[in-house]
Tab-separated table of C-alpha atoms in Angstrom:
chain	number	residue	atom	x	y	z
A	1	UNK	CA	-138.872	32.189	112.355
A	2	UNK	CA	-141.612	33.868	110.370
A	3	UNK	CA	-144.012	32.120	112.279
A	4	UNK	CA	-142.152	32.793	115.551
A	5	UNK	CA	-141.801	36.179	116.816
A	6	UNK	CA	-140.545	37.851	120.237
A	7	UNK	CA	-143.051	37.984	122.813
A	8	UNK	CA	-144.644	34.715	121.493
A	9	UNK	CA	-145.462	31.730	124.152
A	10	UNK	CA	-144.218	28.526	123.067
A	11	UNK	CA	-143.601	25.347	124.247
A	12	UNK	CA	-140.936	22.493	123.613
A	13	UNK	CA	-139.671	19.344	125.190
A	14	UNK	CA	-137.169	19.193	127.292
A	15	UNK	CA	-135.499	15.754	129.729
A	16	UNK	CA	-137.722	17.135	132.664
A	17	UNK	CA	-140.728	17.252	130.199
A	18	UNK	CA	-142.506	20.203	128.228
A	19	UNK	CA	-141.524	23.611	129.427
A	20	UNK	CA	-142.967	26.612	128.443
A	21	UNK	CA	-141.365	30.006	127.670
A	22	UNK	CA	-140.971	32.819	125.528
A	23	UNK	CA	-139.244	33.570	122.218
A	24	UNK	CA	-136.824	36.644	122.669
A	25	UNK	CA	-135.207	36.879	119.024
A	26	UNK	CA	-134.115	34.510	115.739
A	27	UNK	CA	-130.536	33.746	115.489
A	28	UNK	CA	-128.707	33.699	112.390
A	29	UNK	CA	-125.117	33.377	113.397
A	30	UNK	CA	-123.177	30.672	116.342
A	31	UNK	CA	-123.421	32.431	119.457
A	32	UNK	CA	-122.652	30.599	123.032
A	33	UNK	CA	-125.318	30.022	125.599
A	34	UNK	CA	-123.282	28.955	129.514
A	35	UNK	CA	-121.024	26.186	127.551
A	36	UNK	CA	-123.294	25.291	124.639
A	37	UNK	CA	-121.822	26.667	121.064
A	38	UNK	CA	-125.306	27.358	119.306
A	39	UNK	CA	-124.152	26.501	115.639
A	40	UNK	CA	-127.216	29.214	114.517
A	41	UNK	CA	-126.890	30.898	110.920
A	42	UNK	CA	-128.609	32.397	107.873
A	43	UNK	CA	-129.846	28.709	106.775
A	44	UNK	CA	-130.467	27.238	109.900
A	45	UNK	CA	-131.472	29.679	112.046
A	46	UNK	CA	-132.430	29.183	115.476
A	47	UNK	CA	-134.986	30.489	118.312
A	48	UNK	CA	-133.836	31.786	121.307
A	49	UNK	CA	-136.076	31.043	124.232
A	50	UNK	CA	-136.247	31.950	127.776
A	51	UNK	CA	-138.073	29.344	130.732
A	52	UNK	CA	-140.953	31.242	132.105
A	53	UNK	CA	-139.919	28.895	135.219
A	54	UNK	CA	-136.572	29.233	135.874
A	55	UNK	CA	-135.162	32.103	133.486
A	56	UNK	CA	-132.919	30.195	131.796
A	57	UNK	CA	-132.240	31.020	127.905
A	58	UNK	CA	-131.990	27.931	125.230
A	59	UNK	CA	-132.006	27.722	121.537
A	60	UNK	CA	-133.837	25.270	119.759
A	61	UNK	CA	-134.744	24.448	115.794
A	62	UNK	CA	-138.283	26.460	114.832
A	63	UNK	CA	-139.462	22.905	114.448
A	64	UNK	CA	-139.295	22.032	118.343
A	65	UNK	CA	-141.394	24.858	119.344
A	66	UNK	CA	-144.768	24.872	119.295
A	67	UNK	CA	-146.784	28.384	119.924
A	68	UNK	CA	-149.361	28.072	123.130
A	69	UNK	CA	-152.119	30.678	124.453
């Protein structure tokens, strides 16, 4: 996460192609997102994102995002 931080545009690839968003917070423990378990924690964190399109939140490794703008 240290080079992601909240506010930060990224970008990652999704079925429907690359969609582009922005990183609310890094997440060190499993939360749920809808149905998905998010297996997050101190070792293997993960990035919470949000679709600048259609509002919807994912998390993905720090290793499928890539910053933009």
């Amino acid at each position: 996460m240290d080079k992601f931080k909240p506010g930060d545009k990224v970008e990652w690839n999704s079925s429907q192609g690359k969609i582009e968003g922005t990183v609310k917070k890094k997440v060190t423990k499993p939360i749920k997102i809808k149905a998905h378990m998010v297996k997050a924690s101190e070792e293997n964190p993960e990035i919470l994102v949000e679709s600048d399109k259609t509002g919807a939140k994912a998390a993905h490794k720090p290793r499928a995002l890539k910053k933009v703008r």
